[in-house]
PDB file of C-alpha atoms in Angstrom:
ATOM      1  CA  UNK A   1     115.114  88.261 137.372  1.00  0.00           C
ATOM      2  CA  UNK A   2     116.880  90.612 135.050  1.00  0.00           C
ATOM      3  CA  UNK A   3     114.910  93.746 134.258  1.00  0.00           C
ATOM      4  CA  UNK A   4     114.307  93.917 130.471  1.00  0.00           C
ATOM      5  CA  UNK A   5     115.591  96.284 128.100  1.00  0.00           C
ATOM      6  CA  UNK A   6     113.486  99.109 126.995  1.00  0.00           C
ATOM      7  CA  UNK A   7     114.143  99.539 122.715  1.00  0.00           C
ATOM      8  CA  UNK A   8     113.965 102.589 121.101  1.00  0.00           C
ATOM      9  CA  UNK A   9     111.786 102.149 117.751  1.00  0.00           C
ATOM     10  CA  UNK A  10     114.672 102.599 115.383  1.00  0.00           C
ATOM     11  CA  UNK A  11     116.069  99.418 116.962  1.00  0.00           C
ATOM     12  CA  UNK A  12     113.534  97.493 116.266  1.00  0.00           C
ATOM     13  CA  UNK A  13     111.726  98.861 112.978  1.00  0.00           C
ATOM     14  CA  UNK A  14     114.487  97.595 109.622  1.00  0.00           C
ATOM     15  CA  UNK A  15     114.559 100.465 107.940  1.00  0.00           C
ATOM     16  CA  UNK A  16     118.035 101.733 107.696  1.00  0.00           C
ATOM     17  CA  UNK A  17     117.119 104.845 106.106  1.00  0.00           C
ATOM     18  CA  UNK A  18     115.267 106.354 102.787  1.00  0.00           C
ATOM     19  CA  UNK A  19     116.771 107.732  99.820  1.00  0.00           C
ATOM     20  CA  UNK A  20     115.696 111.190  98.268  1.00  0.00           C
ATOM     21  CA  UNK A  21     114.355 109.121  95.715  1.00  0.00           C
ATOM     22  CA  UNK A  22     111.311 107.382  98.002  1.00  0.00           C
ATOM     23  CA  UNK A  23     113.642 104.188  97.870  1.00  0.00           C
ATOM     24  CA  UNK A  24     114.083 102.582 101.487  1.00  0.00           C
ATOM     25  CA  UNK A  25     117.025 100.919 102.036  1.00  0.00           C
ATOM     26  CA  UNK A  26     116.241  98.059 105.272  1.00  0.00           C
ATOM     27  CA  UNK A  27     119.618  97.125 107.613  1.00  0.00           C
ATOM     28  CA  UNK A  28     119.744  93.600 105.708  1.00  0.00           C
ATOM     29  CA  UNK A  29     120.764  95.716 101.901  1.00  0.00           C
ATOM     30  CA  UNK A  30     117.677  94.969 100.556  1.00  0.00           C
ATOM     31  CA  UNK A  31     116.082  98.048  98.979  1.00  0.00           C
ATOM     32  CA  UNK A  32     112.450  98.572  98.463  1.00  0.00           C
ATOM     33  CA  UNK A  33     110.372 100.474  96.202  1.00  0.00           C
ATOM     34  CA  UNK A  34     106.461 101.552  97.222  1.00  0.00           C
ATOM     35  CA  UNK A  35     104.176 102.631  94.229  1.00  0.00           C
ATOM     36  CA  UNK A  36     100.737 103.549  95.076  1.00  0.00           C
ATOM     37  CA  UNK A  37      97.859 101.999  92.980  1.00  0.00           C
ATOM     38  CA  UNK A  38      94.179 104.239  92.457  1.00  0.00           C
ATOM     39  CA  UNK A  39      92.004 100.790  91.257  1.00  0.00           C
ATOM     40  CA  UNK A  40      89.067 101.062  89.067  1.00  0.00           C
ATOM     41  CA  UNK A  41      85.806  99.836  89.986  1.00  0.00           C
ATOM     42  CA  UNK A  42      85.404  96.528  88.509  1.00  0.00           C
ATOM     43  CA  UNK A  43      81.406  96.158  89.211  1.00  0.00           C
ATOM     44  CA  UNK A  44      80.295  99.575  87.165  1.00  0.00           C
ATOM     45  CA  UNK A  45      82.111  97.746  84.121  1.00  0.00           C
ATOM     46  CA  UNK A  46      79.892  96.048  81.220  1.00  0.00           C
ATOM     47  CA  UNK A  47      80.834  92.135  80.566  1.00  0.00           C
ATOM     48  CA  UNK A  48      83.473  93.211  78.033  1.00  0.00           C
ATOM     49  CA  UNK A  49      85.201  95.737  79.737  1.00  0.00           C
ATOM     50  CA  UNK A  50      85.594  93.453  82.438  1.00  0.00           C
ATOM     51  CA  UNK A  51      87.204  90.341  79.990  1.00  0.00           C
ATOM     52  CA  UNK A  52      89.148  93.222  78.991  1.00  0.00           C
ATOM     53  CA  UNK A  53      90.262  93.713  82.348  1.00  0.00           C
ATOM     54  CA  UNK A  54      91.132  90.478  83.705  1.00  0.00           C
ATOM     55  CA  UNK A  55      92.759  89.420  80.714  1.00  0.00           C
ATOM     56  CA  UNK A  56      95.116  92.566  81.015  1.00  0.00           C
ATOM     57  CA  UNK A  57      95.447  91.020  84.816  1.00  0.00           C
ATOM     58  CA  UNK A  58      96.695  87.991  84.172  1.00  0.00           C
ATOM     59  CA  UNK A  59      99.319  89.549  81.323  1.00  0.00           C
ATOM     60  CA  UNK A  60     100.573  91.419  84.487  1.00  0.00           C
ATOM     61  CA  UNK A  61     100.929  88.017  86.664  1.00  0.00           C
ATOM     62  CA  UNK A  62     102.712  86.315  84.073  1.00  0.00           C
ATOM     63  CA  UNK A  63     104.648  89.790  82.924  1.00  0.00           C
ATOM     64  CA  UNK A  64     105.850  90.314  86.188  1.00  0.00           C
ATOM     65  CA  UNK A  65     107.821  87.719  87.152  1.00  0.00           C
ATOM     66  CA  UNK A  66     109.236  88.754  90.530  1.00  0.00           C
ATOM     67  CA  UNK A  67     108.002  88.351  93.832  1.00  0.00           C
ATOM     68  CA  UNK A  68     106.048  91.797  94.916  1.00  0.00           C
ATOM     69  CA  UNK A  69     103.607  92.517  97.706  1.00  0.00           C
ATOM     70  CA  UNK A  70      99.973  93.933  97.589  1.00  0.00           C
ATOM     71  CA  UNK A  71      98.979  96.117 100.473  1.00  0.00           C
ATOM     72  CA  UNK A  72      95.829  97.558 101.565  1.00  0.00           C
ATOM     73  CA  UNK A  73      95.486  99.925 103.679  1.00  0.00           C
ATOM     74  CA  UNK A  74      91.820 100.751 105.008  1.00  0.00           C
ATOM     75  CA  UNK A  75      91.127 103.915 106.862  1.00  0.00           C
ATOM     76  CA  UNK A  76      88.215 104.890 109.039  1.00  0.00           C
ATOM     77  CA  UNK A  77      86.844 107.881 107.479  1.00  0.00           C
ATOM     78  CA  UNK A  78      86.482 111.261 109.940  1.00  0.00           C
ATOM     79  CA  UNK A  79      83.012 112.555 108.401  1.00  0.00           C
ATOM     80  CA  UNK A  80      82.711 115.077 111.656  1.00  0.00           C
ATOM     81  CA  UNK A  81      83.873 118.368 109.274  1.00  0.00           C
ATOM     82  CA  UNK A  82      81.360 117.290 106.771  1.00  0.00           C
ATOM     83  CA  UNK A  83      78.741 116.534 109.449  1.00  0.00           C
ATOM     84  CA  UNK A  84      79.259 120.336 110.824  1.00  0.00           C
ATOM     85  CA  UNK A  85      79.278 121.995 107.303  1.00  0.00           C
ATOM     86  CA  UNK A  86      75.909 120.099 106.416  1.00  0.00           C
ATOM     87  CA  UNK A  87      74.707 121.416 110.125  1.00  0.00           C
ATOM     88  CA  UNK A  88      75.687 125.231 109.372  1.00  0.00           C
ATOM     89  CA  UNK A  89      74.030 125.179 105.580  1.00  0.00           C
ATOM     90  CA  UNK A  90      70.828 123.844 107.424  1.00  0.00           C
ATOM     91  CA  UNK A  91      69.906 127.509 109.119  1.00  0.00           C
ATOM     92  CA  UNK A  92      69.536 128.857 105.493  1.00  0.00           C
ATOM     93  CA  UNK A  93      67.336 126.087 104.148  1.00  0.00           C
ATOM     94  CA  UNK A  94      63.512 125.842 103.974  1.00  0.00           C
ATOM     95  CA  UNK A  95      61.426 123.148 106.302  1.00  0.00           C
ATOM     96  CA  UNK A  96      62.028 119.846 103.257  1.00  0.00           C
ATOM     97  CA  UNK A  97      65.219 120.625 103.007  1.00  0.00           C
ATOM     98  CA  UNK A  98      66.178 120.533 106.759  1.00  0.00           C
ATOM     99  CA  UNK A  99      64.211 117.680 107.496  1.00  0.00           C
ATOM    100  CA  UNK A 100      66.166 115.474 104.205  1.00  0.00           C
ATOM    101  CA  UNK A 101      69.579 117.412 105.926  1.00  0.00           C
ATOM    102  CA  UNK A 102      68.617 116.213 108.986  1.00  0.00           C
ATOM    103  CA  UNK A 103      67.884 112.670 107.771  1.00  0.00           C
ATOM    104  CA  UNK A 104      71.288 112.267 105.737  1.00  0.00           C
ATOM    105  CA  UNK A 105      73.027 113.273 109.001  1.00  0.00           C
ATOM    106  CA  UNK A 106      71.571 110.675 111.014  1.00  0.00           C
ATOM    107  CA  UNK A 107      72.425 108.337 107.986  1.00  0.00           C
ATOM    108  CA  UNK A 108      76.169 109.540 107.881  1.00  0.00           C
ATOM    109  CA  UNK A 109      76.086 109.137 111.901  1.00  0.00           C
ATOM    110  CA  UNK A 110      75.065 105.811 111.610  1.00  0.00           C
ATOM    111  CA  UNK A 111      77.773 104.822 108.727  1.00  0.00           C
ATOM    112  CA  UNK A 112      80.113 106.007 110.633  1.00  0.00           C
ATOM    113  CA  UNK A 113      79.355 104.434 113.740  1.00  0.00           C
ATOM    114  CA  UNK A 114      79.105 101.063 112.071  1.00  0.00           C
ATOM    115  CA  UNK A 115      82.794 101.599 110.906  1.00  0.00           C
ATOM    116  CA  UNK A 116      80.894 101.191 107.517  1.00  0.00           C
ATOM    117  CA  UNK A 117      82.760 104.549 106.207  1.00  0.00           C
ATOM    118  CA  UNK A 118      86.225 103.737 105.199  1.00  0.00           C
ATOM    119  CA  UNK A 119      88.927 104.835 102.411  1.00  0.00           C
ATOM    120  CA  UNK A 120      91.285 102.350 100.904  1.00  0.00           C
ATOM    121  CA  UNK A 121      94.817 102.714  99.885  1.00  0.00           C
ATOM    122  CA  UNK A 122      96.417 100.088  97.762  1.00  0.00           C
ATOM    123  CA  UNK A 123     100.161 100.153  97.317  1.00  0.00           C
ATOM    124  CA  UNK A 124     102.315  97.662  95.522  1.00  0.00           C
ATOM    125  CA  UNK A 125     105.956  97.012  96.617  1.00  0.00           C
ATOM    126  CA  UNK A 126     108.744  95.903  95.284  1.00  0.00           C
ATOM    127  CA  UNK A 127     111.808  94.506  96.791  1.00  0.00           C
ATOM    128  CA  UNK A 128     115.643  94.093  95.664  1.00  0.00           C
ATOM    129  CA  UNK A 129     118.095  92.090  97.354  1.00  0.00           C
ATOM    130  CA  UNK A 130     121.839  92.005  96.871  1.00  0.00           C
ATOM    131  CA  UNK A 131     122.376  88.998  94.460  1.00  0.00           C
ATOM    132  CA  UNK A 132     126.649  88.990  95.100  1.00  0.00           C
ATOM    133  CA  UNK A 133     127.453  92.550  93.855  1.00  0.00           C
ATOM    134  CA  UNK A 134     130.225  94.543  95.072  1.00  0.00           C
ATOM    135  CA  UNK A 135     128.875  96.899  97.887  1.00  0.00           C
ATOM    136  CA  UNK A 136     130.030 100.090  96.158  1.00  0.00           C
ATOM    137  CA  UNK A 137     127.437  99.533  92.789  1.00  0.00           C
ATOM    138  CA  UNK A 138     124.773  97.846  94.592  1.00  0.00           C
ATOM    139  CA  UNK A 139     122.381 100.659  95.597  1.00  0.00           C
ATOM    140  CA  UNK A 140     122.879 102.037  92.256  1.00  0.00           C
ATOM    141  CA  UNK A 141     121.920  98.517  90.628  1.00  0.00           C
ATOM    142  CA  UNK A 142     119.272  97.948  93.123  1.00  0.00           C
ATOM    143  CA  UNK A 143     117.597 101.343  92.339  1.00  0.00           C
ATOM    144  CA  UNK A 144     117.719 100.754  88.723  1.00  0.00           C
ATOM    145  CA  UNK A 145     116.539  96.833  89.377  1.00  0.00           C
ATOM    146  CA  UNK A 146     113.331  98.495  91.280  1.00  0.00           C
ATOM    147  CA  UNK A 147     113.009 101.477  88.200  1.00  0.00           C
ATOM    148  CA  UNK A 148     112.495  98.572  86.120  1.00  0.00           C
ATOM    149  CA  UNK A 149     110.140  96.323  87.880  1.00  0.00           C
ATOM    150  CA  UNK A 150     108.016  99.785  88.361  1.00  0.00           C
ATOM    151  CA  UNK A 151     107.450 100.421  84.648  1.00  0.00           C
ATOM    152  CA  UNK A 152     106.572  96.774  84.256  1.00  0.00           C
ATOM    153  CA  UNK A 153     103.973  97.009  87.152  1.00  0.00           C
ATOM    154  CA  UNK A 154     102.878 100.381  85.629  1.00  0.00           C
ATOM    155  CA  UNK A 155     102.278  99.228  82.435  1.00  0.00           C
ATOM    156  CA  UNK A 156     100.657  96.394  82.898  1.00  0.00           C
ATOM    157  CA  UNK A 157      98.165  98.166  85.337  1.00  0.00           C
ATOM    158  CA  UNK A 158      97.293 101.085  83.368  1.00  0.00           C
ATOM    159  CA  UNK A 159      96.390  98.568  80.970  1.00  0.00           C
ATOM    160  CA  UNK A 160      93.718  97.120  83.235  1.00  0.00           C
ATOM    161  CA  UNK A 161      92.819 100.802  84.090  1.00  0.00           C
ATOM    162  CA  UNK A 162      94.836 101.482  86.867  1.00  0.00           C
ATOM    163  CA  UNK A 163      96.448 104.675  87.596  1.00  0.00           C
ATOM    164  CA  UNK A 164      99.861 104.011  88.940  1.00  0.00           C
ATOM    165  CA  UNK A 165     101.614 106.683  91.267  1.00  0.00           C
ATOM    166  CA  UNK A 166     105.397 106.004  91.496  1.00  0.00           C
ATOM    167  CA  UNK A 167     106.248 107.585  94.964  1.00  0.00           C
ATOM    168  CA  UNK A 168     109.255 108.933  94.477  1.00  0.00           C
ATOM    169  CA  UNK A 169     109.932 111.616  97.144  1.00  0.00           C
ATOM    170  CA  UNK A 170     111.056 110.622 100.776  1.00  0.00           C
ATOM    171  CA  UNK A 171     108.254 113.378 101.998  1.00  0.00           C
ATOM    172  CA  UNK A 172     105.808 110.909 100.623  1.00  0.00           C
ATOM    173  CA  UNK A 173     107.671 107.758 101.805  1.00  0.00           C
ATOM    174  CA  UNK A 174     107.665 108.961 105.410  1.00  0.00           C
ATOM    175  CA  UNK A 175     104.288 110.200 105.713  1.00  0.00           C
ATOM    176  CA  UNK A 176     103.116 106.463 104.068  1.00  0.00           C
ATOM    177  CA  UNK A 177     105.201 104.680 106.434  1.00  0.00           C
ATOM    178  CA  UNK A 178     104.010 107.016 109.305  1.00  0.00           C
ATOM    179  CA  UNK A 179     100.659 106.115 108.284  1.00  0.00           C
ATOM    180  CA  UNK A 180     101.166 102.757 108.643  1.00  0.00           C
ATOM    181  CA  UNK A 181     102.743 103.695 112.506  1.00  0.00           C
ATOM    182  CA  UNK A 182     100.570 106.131 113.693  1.00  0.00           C
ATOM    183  CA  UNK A 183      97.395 105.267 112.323  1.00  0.00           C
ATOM    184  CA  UNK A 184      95.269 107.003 114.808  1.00  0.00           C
ATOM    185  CA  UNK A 185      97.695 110.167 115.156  1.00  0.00           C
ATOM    186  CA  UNK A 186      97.845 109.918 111.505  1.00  0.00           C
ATOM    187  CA  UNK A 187      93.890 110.401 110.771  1.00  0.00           C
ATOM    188  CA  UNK A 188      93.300 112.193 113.703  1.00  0.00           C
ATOM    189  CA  UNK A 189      94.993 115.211 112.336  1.00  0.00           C
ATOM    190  CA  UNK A 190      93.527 115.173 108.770  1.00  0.00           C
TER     191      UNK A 190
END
């Protein structure tokens, strides 16, 4: 029985590497773009606002007409320094206040425990691939294919409401992409 072969993450993760500009380039030539989305909150809207809203929606879908990818990411939430900072305020407070302190711990415990407390991250991404150009102009192509598809997406979604963050630094490309990794590393040292 032959013993198998231990891979080393690069070998089996497709990133080939990621530009200065937050572009990542995979080992196939296609180059991807990740743009962060902060979403409004649809319930607190009145009737209007929210015909408004999906009608700005579906201008996106038909706007945008190249495949992209929505991705969540959902976090546990650490509460633990909040928990200790309500904790030390509570030597300082009169009787009520304790007791209501002491309450909204046990209430924060118990979220938390549930997995109840979470954060979401929403990120949209875009993706070129090499459509028969010549190797030496197609990362500059590709990166100006993805610049475009980004102020489509961020038009259309500040429309609805949405901020849109175009992450364009490799810092913030690597520490997304480590999140996705290392999520309990990751969170762990927040």
């Amino acid at each position: 029985m032959e013993k198998q072969k231990n891979r080393s993450v690069q070998e089996w993760i497709p990133i080939e590497k990621v530009l200065e500009n937050g572009i990542i380039q995979l080992k196939d030539n296609t180059y991807i773009k990740i743009v962060k989305i902060k979403p409004i909150n649809f319930n607190l809207k009145s009737e209007l606002e929210k015909e408004a809203i999906l009608n700005s929606y579906k201008l996106f879908l038909k706007t945008c007409n190249f495949n992209f990818q929505i991705l969540i990411q959902s976090n546990k939430e650490d509460l633990s320094k909040h928990i200790q900072a309500v904790n030390q305020n509570l030597i300082r407070e009169d009787k009520n206040i304790q007791e209501i302190s002491i309450k909204y711990i046990q209430y924060i415990q118990n979220l938390n425990h549930d997995k109840k407390s979470s954060s979401k991250n929403f990120y949209i991404i875009l993706k070129y691939k090499n459509e028969n150009r010549e190797v030496t102009e197609f990362e500059e192509y590709a990166i100006e294919d993805l610049s475009d598809k980004y102020f489509k997406v961020k038009d259309c979604l500040s429309r609805c409401g949405n901020i849109v963050i175009d992450m364009n630094k490799k810092e913030e490309i690597l520490l997304i992409l480590f999140s996705f990794l290392n999520t309990r590393i990751y969170f762990n040292q927040i």
